[in-house]
CSV table of C-alpha atoms in Angstrom, one decimal:
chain,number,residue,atom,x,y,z
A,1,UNK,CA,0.0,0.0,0.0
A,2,UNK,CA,1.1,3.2,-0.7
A,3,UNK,CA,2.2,5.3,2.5
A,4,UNK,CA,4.0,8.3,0.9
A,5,UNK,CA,0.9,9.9,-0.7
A,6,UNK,CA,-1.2,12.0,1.8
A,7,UNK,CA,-2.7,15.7,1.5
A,8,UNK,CA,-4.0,16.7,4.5
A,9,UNK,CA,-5.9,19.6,2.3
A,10,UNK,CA,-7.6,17.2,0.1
A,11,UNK,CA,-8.6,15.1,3.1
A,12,UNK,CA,-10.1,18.5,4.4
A,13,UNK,CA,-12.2,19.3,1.0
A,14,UNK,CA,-13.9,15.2,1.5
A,15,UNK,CA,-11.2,13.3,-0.3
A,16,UNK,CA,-9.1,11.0,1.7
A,17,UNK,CA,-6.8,9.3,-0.5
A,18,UNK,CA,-5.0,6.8,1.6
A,19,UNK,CA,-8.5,5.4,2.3
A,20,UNK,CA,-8.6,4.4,-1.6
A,21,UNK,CA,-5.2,2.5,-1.3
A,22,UNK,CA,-6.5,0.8,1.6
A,23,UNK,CA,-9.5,-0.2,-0.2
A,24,UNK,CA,-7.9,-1.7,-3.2
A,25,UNK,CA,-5.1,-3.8,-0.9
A,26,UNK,CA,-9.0,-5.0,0.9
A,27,UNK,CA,-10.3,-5.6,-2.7
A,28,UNK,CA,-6.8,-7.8,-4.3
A,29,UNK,CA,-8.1,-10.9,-2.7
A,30,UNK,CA,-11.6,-11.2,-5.0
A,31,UNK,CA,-9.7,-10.2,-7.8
A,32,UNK,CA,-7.5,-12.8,-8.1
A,33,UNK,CA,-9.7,-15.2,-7.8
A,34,UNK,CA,-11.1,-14.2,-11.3
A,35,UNK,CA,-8.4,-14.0,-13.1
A,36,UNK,CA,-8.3,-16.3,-16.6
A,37,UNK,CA,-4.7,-17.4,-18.6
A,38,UNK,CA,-4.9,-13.9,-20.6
A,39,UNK,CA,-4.4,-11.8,-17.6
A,40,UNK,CA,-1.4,-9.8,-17.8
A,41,UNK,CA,-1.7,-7.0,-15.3
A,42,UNK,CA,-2.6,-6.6,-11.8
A,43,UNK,CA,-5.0,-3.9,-10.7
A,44,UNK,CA,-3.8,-0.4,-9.9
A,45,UNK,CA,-1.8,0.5,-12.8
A,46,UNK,CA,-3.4,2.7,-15.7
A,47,UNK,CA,-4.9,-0.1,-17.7
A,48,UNK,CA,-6.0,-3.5,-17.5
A,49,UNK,CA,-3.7,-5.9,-19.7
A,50,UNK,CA,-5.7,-8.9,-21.3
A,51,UNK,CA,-3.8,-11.3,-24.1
A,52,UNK,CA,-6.7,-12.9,-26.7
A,53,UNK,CA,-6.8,-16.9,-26.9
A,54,UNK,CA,-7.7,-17.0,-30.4
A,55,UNK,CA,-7.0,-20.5,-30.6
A,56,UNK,CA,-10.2,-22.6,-32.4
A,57,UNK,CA,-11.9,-19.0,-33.5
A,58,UNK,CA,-10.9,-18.2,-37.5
A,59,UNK,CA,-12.5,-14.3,-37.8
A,60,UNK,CA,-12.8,-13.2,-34.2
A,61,UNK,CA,-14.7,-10.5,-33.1
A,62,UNK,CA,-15.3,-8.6,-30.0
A,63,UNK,CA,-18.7,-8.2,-28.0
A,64,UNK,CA,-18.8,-5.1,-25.6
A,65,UNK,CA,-21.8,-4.4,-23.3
A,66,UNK,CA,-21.8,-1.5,-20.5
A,67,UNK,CA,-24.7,-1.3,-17.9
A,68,UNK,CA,-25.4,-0.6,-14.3
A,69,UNK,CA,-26.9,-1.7,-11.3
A,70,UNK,CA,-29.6,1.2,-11.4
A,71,UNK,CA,-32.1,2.7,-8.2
A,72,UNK,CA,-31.9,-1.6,-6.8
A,73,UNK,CA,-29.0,0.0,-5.2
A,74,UNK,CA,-31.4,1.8,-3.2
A,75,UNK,CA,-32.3,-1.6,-1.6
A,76,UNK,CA,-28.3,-2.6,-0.9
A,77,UNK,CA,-28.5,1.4,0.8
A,78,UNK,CA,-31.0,0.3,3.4
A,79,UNK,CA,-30.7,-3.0,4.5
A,80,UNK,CA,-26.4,-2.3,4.0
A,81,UNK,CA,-26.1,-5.2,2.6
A,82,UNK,CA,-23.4,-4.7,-0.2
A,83,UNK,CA,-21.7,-7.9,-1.2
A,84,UNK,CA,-24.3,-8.9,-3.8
A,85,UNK,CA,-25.0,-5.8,-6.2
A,86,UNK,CA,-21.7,-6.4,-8.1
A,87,UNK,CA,-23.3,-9.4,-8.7
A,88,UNK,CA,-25.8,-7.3,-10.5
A,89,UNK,CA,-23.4,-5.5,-12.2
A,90,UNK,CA,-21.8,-8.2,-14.1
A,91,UNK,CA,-25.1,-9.9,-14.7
A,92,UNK,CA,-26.1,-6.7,-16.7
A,93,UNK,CA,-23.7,-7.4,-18.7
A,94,UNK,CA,-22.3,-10.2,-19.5
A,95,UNK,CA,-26.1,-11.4,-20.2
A,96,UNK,CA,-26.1,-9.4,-22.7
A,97,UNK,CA,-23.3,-10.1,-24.6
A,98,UNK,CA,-24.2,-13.6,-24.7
A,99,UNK,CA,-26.8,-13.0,-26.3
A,100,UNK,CA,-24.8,-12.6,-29.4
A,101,UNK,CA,-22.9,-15.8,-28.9
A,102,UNK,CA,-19.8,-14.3,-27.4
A,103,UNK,CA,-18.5,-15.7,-24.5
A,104,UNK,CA,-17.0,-13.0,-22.2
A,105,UNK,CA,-13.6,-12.2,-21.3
A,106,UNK,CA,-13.0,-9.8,-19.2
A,107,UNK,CA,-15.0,-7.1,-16.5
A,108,UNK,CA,-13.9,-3.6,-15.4
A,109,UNK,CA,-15.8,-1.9,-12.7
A,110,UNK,CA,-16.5,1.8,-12.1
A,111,UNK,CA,-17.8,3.0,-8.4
A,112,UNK,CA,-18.7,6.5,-7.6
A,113,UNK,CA,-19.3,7.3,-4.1
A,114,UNK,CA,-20.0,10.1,-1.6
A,115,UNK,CA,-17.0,9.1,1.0
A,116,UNK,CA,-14.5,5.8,0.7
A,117,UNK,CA,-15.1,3.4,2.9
A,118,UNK,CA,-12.8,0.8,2.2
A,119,UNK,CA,-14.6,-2.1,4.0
A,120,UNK,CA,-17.5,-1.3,1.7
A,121,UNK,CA,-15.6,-0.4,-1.5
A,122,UNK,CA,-14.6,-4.5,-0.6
A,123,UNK,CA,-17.9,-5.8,-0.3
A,124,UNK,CA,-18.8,-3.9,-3.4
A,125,UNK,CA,-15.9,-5.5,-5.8
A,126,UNK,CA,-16.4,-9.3,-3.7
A,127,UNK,CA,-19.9,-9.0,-5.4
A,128,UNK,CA,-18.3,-8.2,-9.1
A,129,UNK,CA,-15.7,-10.9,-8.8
A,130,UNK,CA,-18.2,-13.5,-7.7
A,131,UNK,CA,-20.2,-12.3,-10.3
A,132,UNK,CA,-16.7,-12.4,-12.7
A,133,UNK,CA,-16.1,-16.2,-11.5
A,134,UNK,CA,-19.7,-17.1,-12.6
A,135,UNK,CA,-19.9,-15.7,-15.7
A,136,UNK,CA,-15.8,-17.2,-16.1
A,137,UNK,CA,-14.7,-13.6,-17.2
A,138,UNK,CA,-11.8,-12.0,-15.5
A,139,UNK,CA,-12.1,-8.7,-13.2
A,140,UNK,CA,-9.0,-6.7,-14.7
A,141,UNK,CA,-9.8,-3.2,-13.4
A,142,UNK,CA,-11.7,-0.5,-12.7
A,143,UNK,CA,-12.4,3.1,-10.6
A,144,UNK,CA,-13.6,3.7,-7.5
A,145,UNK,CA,-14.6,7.6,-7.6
A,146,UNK,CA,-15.0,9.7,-4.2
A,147,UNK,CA,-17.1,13.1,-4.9
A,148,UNK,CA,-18.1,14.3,-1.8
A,149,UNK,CA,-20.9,16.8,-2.4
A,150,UNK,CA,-21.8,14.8,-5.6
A,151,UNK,CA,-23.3,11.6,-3.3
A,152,UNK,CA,-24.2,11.3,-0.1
A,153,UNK,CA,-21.6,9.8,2.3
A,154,UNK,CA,-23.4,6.6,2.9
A,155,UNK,CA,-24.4,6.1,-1.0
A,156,UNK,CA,-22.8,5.1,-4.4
A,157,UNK,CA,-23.3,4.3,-7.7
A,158,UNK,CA,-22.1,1.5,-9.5
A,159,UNK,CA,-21.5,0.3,-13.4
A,160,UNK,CA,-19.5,-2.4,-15.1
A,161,UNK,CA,-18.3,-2.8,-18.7
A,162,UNK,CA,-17.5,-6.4,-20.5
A,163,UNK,CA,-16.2,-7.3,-23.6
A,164,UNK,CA,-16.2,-11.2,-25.2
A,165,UNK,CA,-15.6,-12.9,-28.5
A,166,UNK,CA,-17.1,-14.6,-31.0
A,167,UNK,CA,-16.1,-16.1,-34.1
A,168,UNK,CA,-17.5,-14.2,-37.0
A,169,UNK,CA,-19.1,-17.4,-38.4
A,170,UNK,CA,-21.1,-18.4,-35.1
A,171,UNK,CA,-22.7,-14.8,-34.2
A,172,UNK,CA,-25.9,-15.9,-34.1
A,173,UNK,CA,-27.9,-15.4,-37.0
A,174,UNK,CA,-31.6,-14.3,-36.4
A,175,UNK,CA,-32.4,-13.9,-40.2
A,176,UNK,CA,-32.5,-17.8,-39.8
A,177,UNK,CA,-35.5,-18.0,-37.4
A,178,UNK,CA,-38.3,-19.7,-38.9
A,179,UNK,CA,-42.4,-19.8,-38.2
A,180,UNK,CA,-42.7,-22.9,-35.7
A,181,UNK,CA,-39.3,-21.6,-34.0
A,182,UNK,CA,-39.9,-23.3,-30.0
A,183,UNK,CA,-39.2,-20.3,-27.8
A,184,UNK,CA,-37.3,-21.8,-24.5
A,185,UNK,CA,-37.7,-20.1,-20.7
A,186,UNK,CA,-35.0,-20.0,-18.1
A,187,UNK,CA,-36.2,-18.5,-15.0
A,188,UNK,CA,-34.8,-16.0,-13.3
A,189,UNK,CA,-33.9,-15.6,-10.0
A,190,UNK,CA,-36.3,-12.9,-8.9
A,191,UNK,CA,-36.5,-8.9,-10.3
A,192,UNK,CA,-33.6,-8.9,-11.1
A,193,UNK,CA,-32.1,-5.7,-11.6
A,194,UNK,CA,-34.8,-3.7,-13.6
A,195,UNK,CA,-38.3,-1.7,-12.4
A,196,UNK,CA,-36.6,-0.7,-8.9
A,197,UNK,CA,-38.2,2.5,-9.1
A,198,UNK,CA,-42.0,0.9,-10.0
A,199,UNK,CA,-40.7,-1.6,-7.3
A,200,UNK,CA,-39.3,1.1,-4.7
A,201,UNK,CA,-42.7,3.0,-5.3
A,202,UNK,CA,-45.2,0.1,-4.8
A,203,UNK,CA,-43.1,-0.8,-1.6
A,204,UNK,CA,-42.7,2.6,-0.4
A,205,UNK,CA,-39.3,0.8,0.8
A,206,UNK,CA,-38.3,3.9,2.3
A,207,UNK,CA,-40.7,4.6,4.8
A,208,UNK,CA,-42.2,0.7,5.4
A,209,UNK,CA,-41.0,-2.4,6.7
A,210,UNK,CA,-38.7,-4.3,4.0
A,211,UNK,CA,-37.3,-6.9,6.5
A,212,UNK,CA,-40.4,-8.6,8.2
A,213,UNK,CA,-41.2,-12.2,6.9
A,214,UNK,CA,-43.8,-12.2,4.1
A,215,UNK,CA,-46.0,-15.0,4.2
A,216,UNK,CA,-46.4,-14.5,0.1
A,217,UNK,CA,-42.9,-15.1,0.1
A,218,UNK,CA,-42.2,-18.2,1.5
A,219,UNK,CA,-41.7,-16.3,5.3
A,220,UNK,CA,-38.7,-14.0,3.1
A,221,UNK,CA,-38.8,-10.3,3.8
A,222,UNK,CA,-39.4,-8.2,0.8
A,223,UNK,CA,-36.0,-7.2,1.4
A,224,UNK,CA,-34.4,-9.5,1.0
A,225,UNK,CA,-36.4,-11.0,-1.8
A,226,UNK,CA,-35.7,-8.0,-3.9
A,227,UNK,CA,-32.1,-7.5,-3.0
A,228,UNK,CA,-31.8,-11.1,-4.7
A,229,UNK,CA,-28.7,-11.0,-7.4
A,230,UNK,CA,-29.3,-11.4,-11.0
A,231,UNK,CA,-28.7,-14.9,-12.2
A,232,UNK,CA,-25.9,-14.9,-14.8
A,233,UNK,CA,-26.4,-17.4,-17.7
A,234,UNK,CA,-23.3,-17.5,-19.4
A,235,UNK,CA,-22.3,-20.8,-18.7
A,236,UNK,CA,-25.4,-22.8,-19.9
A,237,UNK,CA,-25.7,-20.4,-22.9
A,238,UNK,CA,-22.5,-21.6,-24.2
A,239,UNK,CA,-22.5,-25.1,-23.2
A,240,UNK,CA,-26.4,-25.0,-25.6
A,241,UNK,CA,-24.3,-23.0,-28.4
A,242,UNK,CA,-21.7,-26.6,-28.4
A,243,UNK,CA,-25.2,-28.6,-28.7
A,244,UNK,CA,-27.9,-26.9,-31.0
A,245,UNK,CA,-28.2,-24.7,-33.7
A,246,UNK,CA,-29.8,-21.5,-31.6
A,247,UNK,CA,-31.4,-18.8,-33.7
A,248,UNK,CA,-32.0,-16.3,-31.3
A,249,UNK,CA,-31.6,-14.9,-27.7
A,250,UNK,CA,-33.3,-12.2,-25.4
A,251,UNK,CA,-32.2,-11.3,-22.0
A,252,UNK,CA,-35.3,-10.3,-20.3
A,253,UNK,CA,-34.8,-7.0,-18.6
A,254,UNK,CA,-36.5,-3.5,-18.5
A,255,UNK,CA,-39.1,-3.7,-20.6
A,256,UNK,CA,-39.6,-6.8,-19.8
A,257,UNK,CA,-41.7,-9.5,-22.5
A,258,UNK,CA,-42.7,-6.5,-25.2
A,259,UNK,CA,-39.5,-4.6,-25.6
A,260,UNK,CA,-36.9,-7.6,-25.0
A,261,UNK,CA,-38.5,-10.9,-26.9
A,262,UNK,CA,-38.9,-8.5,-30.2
A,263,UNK,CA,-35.4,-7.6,-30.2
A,264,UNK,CA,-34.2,-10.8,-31.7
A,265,UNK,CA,-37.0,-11.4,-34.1
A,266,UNK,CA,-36.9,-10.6,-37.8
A,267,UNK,CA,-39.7,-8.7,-39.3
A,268,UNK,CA,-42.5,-10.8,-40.2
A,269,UNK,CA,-42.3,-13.2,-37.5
A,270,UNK,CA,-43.4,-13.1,-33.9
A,271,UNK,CA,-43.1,-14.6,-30.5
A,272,UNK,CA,-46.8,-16.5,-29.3
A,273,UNK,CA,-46.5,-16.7,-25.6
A,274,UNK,CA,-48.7,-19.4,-23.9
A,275,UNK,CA,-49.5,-16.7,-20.8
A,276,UNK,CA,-50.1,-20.3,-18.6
A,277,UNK,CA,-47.4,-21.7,-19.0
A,278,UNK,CA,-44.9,-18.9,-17.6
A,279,UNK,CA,-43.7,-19.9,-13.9
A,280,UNK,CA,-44.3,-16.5,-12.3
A,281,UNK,CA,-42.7,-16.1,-9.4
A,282,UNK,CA,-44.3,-15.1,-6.0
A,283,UNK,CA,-42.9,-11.6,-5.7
A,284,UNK,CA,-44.2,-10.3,-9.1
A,285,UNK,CA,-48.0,-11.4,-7.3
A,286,UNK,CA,-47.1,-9.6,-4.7
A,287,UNK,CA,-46.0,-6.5,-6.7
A,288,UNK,CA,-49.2,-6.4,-8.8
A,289,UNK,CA,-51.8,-7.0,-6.1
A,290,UNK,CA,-49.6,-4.0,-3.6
A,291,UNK,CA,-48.9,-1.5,-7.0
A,292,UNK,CA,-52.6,-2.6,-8.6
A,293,UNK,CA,-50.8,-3.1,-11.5
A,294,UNK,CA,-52.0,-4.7,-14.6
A,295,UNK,CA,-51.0,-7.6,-15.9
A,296,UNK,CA,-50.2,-6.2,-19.2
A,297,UNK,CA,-48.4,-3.5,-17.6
A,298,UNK,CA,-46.2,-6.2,-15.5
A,299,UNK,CA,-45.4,-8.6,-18.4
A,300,UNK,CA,-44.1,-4.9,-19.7
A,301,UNK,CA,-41.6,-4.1,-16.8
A,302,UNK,CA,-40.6,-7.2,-15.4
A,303,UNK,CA,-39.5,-10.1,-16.4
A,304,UNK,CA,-42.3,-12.4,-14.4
A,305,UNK,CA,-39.9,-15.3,-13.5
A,306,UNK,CA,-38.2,-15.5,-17.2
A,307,UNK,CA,-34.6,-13.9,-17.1
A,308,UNK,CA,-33.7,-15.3,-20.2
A,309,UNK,CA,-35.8,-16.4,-23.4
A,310,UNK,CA,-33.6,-19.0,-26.0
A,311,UNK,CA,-35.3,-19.6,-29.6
A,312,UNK,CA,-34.4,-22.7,-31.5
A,313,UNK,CA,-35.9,-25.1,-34.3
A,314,UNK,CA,-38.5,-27.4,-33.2
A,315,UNK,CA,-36.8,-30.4,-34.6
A,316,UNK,CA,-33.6,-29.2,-31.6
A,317,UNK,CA,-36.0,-27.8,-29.0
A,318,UNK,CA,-35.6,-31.5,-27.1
A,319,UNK,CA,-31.9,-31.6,-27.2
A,320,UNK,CA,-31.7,-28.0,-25.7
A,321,UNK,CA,-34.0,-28.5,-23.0
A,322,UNK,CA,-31.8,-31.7,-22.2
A,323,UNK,CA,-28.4,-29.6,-22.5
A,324,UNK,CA,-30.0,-26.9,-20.2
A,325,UNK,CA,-31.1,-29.3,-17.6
A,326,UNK,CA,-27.8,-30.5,-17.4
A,327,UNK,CA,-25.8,-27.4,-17.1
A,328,UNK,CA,-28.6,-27.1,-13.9
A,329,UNK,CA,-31.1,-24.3,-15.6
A,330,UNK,CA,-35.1,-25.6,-14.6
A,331,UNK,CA,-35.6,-24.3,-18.7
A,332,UNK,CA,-39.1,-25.1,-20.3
A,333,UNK,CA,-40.8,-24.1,-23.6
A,334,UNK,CA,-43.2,-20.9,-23.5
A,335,UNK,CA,-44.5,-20.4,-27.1
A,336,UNK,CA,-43.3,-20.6,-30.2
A,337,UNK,CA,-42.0,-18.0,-33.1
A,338,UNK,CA,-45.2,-17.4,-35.2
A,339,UNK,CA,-46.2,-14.9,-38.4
A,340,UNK,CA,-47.8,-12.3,-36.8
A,341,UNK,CA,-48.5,-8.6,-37.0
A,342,UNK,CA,-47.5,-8.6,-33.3
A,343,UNK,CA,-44.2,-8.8,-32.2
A,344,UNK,CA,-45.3,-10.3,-29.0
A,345,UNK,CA,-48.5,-12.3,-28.5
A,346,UNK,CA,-49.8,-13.1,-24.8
A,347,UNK,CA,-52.5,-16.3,-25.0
């Protein structure tokens, strides 16, 4: 740790530097747990130093995704509990890039925060390397920002970026869907990370009880039902792409079943949705009978138990349900790609 570098005045104006050494010598043990073979730095120089296994991959090309944890934070705020929004983070990410086929490298962080705290700066990054080491991507740097005056002392704000590869040739190709297409659910893990401030509303979280067992909920506290990380589905994604010829993928966040399921349909086609068949989980009941909120209106925010939506041909749909099984996702079929006027169909 560095013990030379102090200003008194800084320290005065809000800034205390030494507490962001201190918090990256707490951080250096979840990192290195992440790291992959192409690491080639270690953090606290300028840049993060990754060397590409191109081995296997003819025309390579690089995924990015960048995304955030959003007002859910508000949640890790109140019941300061901050070891699993990085979690989040990564999630936001690396599900997305997936859904292109790519399977992710490497993770950089970026926390912005009213005052350091370096046992909480910790907790912060053990959630983004736990997220790192599910999603196998390495954590390879990032910022931790302290603006006093900018956030409040006990709050923060926190973003990742990603990037992964893909060979050129297996980018999946959605011009190949087809009517009769078997759409494929694997749940999610709870909200997620997306409608916190419909959620947050509909609670009133900051002026109600969040931490009292819910009978709804199994005897969980909405709490800690909500504070529940995003499930990352890197790992069964790519162990599917190895199996069956997948023509499309949708990661089910804001927006949830009308804005996400489109976005990897061609014109011309769309997804039917057997409404019945979709294992909605507890806490989206509970938000719609509290909020009084449609069920349109949910299936339009949330993701209702479905984190991730996987299209592939009928003749394959039994061989990925089998692959997904055994990489441990509970994935079933919800509907099937259709022609239709409507992107998204709810039966």
């Amino acid at each position: 740790m560095n013990t030379q570098s102090k200003s008194d005045s800084y320290a005065a104006a809000g800034v205390d530097i030494t507490a962001g050494y201190k918090a990256v010598e707490l951080m250096k043990a979840h990192v290195v747990k992440t790291h992959t073979k192409g690491v080639c730095s270690d953090i606290g120089g300028f840049g993060g130093l990754f060397e590409l296994d191109l081995e296997g991959i003819t025309h390579p090309v690089l995924v990015s995704g960048t995304d955030g944890v959003g007002t859910k934070l508000k949640l890790a705020f109140l019941l300061d509990r901050h070891d699993t929004v990085g979690i989040d983070c990564v999630a936001m990410c690396v599900n997305d890039v997936i859904c292109c086929g790519a399977k992710p490298l490497y993770f950089l962080d970026y926390i912005a925060c009213g005052k350091n705290v370096p046992e909480r700066i910790a907790d912060i990054v053990k959630g983004v390397a736990d997220g790192c080491i599910q999603a196998g991507a390495a954590l390879i740097g990032g910022e931790t920002a302290e603006m006093p005056g900018f956030y409040p002392a006990d709050e923060y704000d926190l973003a990742g970026y990603c990037t992964g590869v893909v060979d050129k040739d297996k980018i999946i190709d959605h011009s190949k869907m087809k009517e009769g297409d078997v759409i494929i659910a694997l749940p999610s893990s709870g909200v997620h990370s997306n409608g916190f401030s419909l959620v947050r509303k509909v609670f009133d979280v900051e002026n109600s009880d969040i931490t009292s067992p819910v009978p709804e909920l199994g005897g969980r506290s909405v709490g800690e039902v909500l504070l529940t990380p995003t499930k990352i589905y890197v790992k069964p994604i790519l162990a599917l792409l190895e199996k069956v010829n997948v023509r499309g993928i949708s990661h089910i966040t804001g927006g949830g079943f009308f804005e996400n399921i489109p976005r990897c349909i061609p014109d011309g086609l769309g997804a039917d949705i057997e409404k019945s068949a979709v294992k909605v989980l507890p806490i989206f009941g509970l938000i719609s009978k509290v909020g009084g909120i449609s069920e349109r209106d949910m299936f339009n925010t949330f993701n209702m138990g479905v984190g991730m939506c996987v299209i592939v041909p009928k003749d394959e749909a039994d061989t990925a349900l089998s692959v997904l099984h055994g990489a441990g996702e509970d994935a079933y079929v919800i509907g099937k790609i259709g022609k239709q006027t409507e992107k998204v169909t709810l039966r």
